[in-house]
XYZ file of C-alpha atoms in Angstrom:
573
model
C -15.818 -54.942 44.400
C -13.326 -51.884 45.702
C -15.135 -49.794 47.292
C -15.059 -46.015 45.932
C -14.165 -44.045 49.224
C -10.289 -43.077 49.654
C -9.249 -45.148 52.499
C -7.625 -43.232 55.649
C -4.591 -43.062 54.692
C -5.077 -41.844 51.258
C -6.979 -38.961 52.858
C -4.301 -38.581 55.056
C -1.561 -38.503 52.221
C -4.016 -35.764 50.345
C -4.276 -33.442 53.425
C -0.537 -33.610 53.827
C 0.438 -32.165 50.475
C -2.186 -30.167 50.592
C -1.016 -28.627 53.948
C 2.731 -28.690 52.112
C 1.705 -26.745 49.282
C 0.144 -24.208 50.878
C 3.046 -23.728 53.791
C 5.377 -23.471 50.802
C 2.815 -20.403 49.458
C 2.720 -19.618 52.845
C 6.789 -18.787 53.156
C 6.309 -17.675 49.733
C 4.031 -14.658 50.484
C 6.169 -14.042 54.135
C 9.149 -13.548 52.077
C 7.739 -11.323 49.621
C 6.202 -9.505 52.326
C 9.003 -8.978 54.151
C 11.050 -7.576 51.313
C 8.181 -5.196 50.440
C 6.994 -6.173 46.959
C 3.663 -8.400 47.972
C 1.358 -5.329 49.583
C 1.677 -3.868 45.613
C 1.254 -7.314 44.452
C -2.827 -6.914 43.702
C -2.964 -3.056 43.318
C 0.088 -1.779 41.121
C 3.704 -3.488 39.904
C 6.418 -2.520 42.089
C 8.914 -0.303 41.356
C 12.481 -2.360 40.323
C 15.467 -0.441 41.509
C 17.779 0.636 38.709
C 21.041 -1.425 39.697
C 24.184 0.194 39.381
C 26.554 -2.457 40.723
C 28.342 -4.397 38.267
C 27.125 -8.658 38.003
C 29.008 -10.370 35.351
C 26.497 -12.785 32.802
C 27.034 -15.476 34.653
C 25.302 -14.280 37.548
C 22.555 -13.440 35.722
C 22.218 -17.061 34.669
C 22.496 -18.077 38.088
C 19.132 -15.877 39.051
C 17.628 -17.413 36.518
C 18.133 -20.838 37.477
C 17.345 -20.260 41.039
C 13.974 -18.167 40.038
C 12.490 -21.076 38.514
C 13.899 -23.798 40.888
C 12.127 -22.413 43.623
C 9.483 -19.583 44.379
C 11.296 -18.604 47.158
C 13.688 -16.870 44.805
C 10.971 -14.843 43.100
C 12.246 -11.531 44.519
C 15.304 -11.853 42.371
C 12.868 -11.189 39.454
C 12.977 -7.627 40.436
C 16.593 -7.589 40.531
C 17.012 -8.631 36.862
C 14.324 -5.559 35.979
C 16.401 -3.825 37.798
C 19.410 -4.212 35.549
C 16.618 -4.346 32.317
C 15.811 -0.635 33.443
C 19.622 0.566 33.087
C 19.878 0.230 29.656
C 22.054 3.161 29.133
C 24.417 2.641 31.613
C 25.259 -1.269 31.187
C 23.891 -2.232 27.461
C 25.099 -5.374 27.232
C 24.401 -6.779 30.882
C 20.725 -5.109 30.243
C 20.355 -7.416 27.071
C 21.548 -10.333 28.737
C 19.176 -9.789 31.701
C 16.329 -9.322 29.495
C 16.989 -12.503 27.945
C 17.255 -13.947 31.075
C 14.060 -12.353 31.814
C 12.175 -13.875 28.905
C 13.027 -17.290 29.492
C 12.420 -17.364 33.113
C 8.853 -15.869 32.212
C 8.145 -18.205 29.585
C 9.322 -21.621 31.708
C 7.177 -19.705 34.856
C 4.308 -20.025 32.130
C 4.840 -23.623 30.740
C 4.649 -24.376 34.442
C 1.349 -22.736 35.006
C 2.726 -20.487 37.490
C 1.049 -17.266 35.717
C -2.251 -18.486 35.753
C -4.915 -19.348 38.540
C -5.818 -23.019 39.178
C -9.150 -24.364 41.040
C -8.741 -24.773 44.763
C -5.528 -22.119 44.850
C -5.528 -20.658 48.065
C -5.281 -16.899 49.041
C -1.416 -16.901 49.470
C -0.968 -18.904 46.115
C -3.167 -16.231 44.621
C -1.626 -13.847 45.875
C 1.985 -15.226 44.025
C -0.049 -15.240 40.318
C -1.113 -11.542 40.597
C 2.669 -10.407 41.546
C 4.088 -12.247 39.016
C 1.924 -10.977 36.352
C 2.225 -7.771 37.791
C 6.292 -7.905 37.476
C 5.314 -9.518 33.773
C 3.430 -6.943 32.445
C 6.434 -4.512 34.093
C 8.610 -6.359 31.604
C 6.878 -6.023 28.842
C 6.397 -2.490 29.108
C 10.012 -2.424 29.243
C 10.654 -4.556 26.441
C 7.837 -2.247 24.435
C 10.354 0.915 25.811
C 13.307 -0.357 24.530
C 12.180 -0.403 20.815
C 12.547 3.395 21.007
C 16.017 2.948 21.354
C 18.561 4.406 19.276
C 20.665 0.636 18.878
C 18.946 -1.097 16.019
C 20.676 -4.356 17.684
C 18.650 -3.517 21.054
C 15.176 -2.840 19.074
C 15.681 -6.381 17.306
C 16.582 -8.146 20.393
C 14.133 -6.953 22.272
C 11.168 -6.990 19.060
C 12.010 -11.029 18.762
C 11.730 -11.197 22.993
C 8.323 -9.748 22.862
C 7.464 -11.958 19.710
C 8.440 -14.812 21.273
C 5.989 -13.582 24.643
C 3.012 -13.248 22.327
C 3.530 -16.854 21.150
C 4.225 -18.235 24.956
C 1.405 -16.738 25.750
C -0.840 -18.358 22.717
C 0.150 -21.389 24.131
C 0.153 -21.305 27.911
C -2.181 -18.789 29.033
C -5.067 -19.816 27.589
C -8.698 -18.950 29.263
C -10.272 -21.676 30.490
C -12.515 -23.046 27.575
C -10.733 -21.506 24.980
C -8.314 -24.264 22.792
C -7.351 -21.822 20.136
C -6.211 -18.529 21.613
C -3.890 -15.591 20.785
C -2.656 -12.638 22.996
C -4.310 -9.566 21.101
C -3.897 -6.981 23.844
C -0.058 -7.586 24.247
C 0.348 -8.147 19.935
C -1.223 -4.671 19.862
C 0.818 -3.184 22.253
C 4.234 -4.682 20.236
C 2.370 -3.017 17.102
C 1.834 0.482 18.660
C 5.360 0.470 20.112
C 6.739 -0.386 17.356
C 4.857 2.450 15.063
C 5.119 5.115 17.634
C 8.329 4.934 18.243
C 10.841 7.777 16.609
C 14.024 5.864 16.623
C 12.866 2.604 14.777
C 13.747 3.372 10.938
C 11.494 1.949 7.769
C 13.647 -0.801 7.303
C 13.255 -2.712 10.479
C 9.600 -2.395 10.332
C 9.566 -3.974 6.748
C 11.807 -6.429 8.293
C 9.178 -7.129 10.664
C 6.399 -7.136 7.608
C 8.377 -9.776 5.864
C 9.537 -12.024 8.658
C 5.944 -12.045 10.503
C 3.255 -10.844 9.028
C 4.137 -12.301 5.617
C 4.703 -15.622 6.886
C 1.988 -16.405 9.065
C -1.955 -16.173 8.932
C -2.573 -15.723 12.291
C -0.042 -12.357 12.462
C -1.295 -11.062 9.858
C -4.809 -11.312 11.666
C -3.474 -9.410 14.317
C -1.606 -7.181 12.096
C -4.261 -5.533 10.740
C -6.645 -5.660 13.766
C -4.071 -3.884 15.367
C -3.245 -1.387 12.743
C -6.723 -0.651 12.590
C -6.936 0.004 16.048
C -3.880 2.639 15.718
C -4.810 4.149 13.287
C -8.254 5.040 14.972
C -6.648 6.263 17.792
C -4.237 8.592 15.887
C -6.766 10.123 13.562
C -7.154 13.286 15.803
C -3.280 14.062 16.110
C -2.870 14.118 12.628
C 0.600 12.108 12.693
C 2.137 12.264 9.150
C 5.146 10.027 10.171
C 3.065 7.379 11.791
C 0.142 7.785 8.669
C 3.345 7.267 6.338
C 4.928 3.854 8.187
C 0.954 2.280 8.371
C 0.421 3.249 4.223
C 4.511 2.095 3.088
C 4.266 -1.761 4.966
C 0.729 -2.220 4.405
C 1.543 -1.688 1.069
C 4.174 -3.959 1.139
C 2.521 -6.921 2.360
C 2.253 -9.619 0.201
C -0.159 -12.673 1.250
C -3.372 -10.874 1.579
C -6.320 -12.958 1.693
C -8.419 -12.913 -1.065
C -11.639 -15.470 -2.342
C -8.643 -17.488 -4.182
C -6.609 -18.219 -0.930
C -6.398 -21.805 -0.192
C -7.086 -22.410 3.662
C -6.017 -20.690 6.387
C -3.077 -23.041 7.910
C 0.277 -21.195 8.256
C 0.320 -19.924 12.143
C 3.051 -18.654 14.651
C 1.267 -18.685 17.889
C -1.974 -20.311 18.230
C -2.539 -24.210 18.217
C -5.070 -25.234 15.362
C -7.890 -27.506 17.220
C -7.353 -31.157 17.559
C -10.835 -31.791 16.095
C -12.770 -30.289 13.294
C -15.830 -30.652 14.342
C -17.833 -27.630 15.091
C -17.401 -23.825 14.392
C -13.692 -22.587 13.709
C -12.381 -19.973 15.919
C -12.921 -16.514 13.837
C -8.830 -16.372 13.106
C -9.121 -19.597 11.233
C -11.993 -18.834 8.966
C -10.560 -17.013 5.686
C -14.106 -15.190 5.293
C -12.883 -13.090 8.876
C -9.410 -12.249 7.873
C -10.671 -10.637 4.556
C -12.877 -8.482 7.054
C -10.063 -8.121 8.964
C -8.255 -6.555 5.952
C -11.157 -4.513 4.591
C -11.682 -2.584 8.584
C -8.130 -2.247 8.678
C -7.816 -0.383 5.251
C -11.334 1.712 5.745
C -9.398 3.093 9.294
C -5.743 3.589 7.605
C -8.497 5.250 4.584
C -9.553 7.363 6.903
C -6.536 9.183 7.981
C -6.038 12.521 6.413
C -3.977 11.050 3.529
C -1.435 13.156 0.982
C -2.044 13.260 -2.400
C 0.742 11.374 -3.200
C -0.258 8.792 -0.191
C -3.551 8.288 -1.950
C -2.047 7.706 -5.262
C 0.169 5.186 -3.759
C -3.275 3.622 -2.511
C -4.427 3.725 -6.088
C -1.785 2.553 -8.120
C -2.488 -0.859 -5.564
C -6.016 -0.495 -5.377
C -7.755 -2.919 -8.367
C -4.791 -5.790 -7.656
C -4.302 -5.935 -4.133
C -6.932 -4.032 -2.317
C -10.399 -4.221 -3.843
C -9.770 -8.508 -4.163
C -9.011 -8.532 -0.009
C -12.199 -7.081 0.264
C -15.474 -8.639 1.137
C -17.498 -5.785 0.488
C -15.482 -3.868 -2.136
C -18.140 -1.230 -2.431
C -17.364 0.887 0.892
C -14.628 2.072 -1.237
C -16.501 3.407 -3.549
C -16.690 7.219 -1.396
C -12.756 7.085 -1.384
C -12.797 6.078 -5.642
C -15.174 8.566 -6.226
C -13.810 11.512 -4.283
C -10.281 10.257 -5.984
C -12.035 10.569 -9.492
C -13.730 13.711 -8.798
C -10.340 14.975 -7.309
C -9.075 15.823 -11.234
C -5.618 15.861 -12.487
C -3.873 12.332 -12.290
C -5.406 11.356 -9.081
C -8.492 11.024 -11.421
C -6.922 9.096 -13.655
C -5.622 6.790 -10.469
C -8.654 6.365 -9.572
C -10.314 5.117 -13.055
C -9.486 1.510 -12.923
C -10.843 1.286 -9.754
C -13.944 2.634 -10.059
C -14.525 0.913 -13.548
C -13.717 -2.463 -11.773
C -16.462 -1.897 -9.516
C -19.313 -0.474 -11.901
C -18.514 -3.951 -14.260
C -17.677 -6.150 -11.636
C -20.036 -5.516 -8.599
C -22.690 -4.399 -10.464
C -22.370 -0.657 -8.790
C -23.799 2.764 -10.483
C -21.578 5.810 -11.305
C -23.732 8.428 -12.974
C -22.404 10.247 -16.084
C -19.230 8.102 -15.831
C -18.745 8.653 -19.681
C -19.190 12.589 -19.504
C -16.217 12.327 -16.565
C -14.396 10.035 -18.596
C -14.749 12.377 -21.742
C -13.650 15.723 -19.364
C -10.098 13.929 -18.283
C -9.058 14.485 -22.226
C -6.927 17.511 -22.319
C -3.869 19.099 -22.613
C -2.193 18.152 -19.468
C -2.782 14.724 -20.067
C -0.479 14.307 -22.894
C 2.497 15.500 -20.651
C 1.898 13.040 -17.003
C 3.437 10.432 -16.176
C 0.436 8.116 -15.917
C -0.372 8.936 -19.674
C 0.316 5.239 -20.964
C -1.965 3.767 -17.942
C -4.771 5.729 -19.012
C -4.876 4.909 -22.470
C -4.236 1.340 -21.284
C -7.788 2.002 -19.583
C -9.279 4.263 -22.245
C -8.845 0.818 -24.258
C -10.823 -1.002 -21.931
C -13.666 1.479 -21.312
C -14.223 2.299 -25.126
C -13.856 -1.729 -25.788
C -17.799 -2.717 -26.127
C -19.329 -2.588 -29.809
C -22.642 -1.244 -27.796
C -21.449 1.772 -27.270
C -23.465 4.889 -29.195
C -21.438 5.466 -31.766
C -21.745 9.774 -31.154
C -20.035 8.896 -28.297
C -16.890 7.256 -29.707
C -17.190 10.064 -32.415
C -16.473 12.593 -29.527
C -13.310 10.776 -28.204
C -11.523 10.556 -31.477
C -12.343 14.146 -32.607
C -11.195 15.206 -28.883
C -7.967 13.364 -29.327
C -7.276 14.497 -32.906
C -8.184 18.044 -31.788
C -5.568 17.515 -28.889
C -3.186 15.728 -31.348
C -2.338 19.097 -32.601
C -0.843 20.665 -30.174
C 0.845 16.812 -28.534
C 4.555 15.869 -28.283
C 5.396 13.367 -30.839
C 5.161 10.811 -28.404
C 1.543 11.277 -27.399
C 0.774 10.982 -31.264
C 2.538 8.044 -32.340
C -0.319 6.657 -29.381
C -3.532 8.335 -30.418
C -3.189 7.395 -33.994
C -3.275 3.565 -33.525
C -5.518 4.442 -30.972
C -8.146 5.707 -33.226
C -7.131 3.093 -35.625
C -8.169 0.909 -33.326
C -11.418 2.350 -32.110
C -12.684 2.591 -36.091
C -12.134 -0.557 -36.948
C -14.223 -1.318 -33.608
C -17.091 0.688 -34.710
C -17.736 0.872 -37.761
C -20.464 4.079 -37.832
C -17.927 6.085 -37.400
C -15.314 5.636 -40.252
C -17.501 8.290 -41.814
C -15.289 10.751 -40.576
C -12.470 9.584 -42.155
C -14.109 10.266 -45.530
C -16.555 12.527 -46.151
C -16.387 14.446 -49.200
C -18.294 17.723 -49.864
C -20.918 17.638 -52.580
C -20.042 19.844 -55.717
C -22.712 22.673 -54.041
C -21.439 22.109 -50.806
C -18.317 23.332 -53.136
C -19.980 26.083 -55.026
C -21.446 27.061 -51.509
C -17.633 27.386 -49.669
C -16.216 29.409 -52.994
C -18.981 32.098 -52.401
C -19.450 32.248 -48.488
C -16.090 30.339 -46.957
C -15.493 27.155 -45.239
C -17.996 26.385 -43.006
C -17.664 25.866 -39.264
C -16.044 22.324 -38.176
C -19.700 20.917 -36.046
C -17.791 19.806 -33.037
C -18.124 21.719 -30.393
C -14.886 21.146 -27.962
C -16.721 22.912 -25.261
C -19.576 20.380 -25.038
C -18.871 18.658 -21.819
C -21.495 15.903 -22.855
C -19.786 13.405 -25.295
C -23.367 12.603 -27.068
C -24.448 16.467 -27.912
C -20.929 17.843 -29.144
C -21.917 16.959 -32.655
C -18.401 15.004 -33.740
C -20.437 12.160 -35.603
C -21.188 15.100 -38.234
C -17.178 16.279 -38.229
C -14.200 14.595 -40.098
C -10.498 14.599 -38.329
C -8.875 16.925 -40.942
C -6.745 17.087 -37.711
C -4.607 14.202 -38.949
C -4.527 15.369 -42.425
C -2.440 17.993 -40.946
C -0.586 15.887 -39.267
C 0.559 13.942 -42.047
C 3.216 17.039 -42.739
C 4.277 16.658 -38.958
C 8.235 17.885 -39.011
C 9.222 15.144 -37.183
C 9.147 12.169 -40.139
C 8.106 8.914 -37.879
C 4.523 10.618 -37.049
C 3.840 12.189 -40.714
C 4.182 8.501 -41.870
C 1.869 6.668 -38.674
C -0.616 9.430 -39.595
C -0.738 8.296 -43.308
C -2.066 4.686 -41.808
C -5.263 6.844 -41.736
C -5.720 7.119 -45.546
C -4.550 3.508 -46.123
C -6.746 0.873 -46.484
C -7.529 -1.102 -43.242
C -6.304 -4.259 -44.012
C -4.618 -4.671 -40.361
C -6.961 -5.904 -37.796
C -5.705 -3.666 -34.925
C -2.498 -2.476 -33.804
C -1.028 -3.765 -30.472
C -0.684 -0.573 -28.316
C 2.050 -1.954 -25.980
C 4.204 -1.098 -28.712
C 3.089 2.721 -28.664
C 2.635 3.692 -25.272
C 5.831 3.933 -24.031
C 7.500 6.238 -26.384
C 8.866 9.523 -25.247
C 11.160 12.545 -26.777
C 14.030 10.055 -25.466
C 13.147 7.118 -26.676
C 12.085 8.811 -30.102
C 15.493 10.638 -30.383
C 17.350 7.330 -29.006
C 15.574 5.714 -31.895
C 16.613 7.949 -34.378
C 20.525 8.931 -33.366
C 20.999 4.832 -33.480
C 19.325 4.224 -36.532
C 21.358 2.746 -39.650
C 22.278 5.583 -41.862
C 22.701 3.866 -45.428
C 23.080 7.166 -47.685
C 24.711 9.965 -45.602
C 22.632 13.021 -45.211
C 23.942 16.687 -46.731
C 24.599 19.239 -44.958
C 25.866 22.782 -45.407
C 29.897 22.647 -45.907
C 29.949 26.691 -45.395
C 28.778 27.585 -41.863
C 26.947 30.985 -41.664
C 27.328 34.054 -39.907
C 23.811 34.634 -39.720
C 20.621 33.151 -39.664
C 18.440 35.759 -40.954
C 20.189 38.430 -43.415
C 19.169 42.397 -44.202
C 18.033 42.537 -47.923
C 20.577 43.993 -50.110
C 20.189 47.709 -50.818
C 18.862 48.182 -47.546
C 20.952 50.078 -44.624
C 19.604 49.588 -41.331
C 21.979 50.441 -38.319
C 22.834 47.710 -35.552
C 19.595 47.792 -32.998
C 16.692 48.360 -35.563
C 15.709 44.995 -35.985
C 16.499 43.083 -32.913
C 15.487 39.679 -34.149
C 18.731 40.089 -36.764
C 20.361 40.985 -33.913
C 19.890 38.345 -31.486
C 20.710 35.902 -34.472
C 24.426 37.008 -35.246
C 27.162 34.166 -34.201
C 29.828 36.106 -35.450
């Protein structure tokens, strides 16, 4: 049987390259020493000398070379910061030496010269904690430099410090750890990048779409480190940094949601070569939807615009709320939204509704709310067709108290008479629509005064109409006891296309419901596109003698010129 002690010469051959490697450290350290960089080496980076003298490309290549051939040549790291730092003076040999730079660091760490090994003596020690000092000088740089005003340097040096973070995923792991990714240095890319004033809104959606929409394990990061920002900033009140956060958040597309298949697409960390056990937390999907959900309560949390927090609406029911895993911590931000009035309350409708019928959440006196957005400003916003689109939806159950769909349709005709043509032509398939729904209520379409009630109006007058348009509760206003003589009026509307919708009203119901799609969208434009394009078969007439005058003095009667101003103003003579 061999026996298992090393025999004397193996011992000797161990000893003698362990004596080699650490006289090689040894010369190592001596040299750094002696040029002044190794006493800052384990308290703070030294400080590269801006070079001024001019080295062609090749050169540069040259220190690269001899940098990773042999640690003797370390020093000439600080001569390529050196020509990093002088940016302004020498652009293009800066960008080549940060290139340079990058790959020197990144074959330094397939090597394992930037990390500490068992049995590593002081000297070799003392070589990993300069070069990660003159590393994390680097990337500061590189972090700088996407302030610049040269969109060409901010995208060289944004892919340089990409390609770090994933060098680093791979070779710097901690001991123990098989799936690992650099979130310190991510986050400081993602603050440079959102602090900085010269970097426009296009490169950082250029960022959104080449990173974060392409791989899981960025958009991890993404929005750990947003969320981190945006915590930090809250104090300083930074609209242009609150404005880049809301605009690519907004515009990222993959979000995780329960529906997302597994988590699989990555850009810097190594999945684990068996599936045994617990995943790391940025492989389960269950962690990047809280991910998302902490990194939207923080950006939620900065002092918005109103228009910021519409934009937040408008995305909230398909993008945000389905990210979520506990969709109900936004129910402060949909409620204050709601409560807000105007069309940030209408915004914020879908929203909330989604929650009360999906999560099971209570909004008191949602109805009432509802019922208080109907007025005369709504006819004339831009979000009109969305909230009828909703209105639909909310008013939708046949177990709703039929008093209370009695109030919306009386509020609407009441409204109706006062509307642009456009908001008509959608309320009156809209209440079309809600009586053929329930049923109780086509009562107001029809009901005829007895022959006292008769008697009774010829000796005292019409009696009052029972709804009360001031009743902010839609059960007490008393519109189940009215009729919508509104549309009756409306039936002699001057403009022709709504006297004839209004007249579905008195027809028969023989249509099951009308499709609203087909009414929301009209507007004085479209309505008077609609008409100067229409087929004229029989030509209209029209006056062949143009007049003077609108209005005329009656004959007989001399007035002189300034006694009635309204003939007057009406002379086109």
């Amino acid at each position: 049987m061999p026996s298992a002690k090393p025999t004397s010469s193996g011992v000797k051959r161990k000893h003698s390259a362990e004596v080699g490697r650490q006289a090689q450290s040894s010369k190592q350290v001596k040299k750094l020493k002696k040029t002044g960089d190794a006493k800052h080496a384990t308290t703070k980076p030294a400080k590269a000398v801006v070079k001024t003298s001019a080295i062609s490309q090749e050169e540069i290549l040259e220190l690269e070379e001899a940098i990773v051939e042999s640690p003797t040549n370390y020093n000439e790291i600080v001569t390529l910061l050196g020509y990093v730092k002088d940016l302004s003076q020498e652009p293009e040999i800066a960008i080549t030496a940060a290139v340079s730079l990058c790959r020197t660091f990144c074959r330094l760490m397939a090597k394992g010269k930037l990390s500490k090994r068992k049995g590593d003596s002081e000297d070799e020690v003392t070589v990993v904690l300069w070069l990660k000092e003159r590393y994390k000088e680097y990337f500061a740089e590189l972090c700088t430099s996407l302030d610049n005003e040269d969109p060409a340097v901010q995208n060289t040096a944004l892919t340089l410090l990409m390609r770090l973070v994933k060098e680093e995923a791979t070779h710097l792991k901690p001991p123990g750890e098989e799936c690992f990714f650099p979130y310190d240095s991510f986050g400081k890319v993602i603050k440079a990048l959102y602090l900085a004033e010269n970097v426009d809104e296009p490169s950082k959606m250029e960022f959104v779409e080449k990173y974060v929409n392409e791989y899981d394990d960025i958009r991890y990061s993404f929005f750990m480190a947003i969320g981190n920002l945006a915590e930090e900033q809250q104090a300083q009140n930074p609209d242009k940094l609150v404005s880049a956060i809301l605009n690519t958040v907004l515009s990222i597309e993959n979000l995780p949601t329960a529906e997302t298949d597994d988590i699989e697409d990555f850009y810097a960390i190594t999945p684990p070569k068996s599936s045994k056990g617990k995943l790391p937390p940025i492989m389960q999907l269950s962690q990047h939807r809280k991910v998302v959900q902490d990194g939207w309560l923080s950006i939620l949390k900065l002092p918005l615009t109103d228009e910021q927090c519409k934009q937040v609406l408008l995305a909230m029911t398909q993008r945000i709320v389905p990210s979520f895993t506990k969709p109900h911590l936004l129910m402060d931000f949909l409620t204050d939204s709601y409560n807000f009035g105007g069309s940030m309350s209408l915004l914020a409708l879908n929203g909330l509704f989604q929650l009360i019928s999906s999560k099971n959440l209570d909004y008191p006196n949602f109805y009432p709310k509802l019922y208080a957005l109907l007025n005369r400003d709504l006819f004339h916003v831009r979000y009109r067709s969305r909230f009828f689109r909703l209105l639909d939806v909310f008013l939708g159950s046949t177990h709703l108290p039929a008093a209370l769909i009695a109030s919306f349709i009386k509020k609407m005709a009441r409204l109706s008479l006062n509307a642009p043509p456009g908001a008509i032509v959608i309320v009156v398939p809209f209440m079309y629509n809600l009586f053929k729904k329930h049923r109780a209520c086509t009562y107001m379409m029809h009901r005829v005064p007895s022959a006292g009630d008769l008697d009774e109006w010829r000796k005292n007058g019409y009696p009052d109409d029972p709804f009360d348009e001031n009743e902010e509760d839609p059960l007490q206003t008393g519109a189940i006891d009215s009729c919508i003589w509104e549309i009756e009026m409306l039936m002699t509307h001057w403009h022709p296309n709504v006297a004839t919708l209004c007249r579905i009203i008195k027809e028969q119901f023989t249509k099951e419901q009308y499709n609203l799609e087909d009414f929301l969208d009209h507007t004085y434009g479209s309505m008077f596109d609609a008409e100067a394009n229409k087929n004229v078969k029989k030509p209209p007439v029209v006056e062949y003698d143009i007049p003077k005058r609108i209005f005329s003095r009656p004959e007989g009667i001399i007035q002189e010129e300034g006694e009635n101003p309204l003939l007057d103003l009406w002379n086109f003579e």
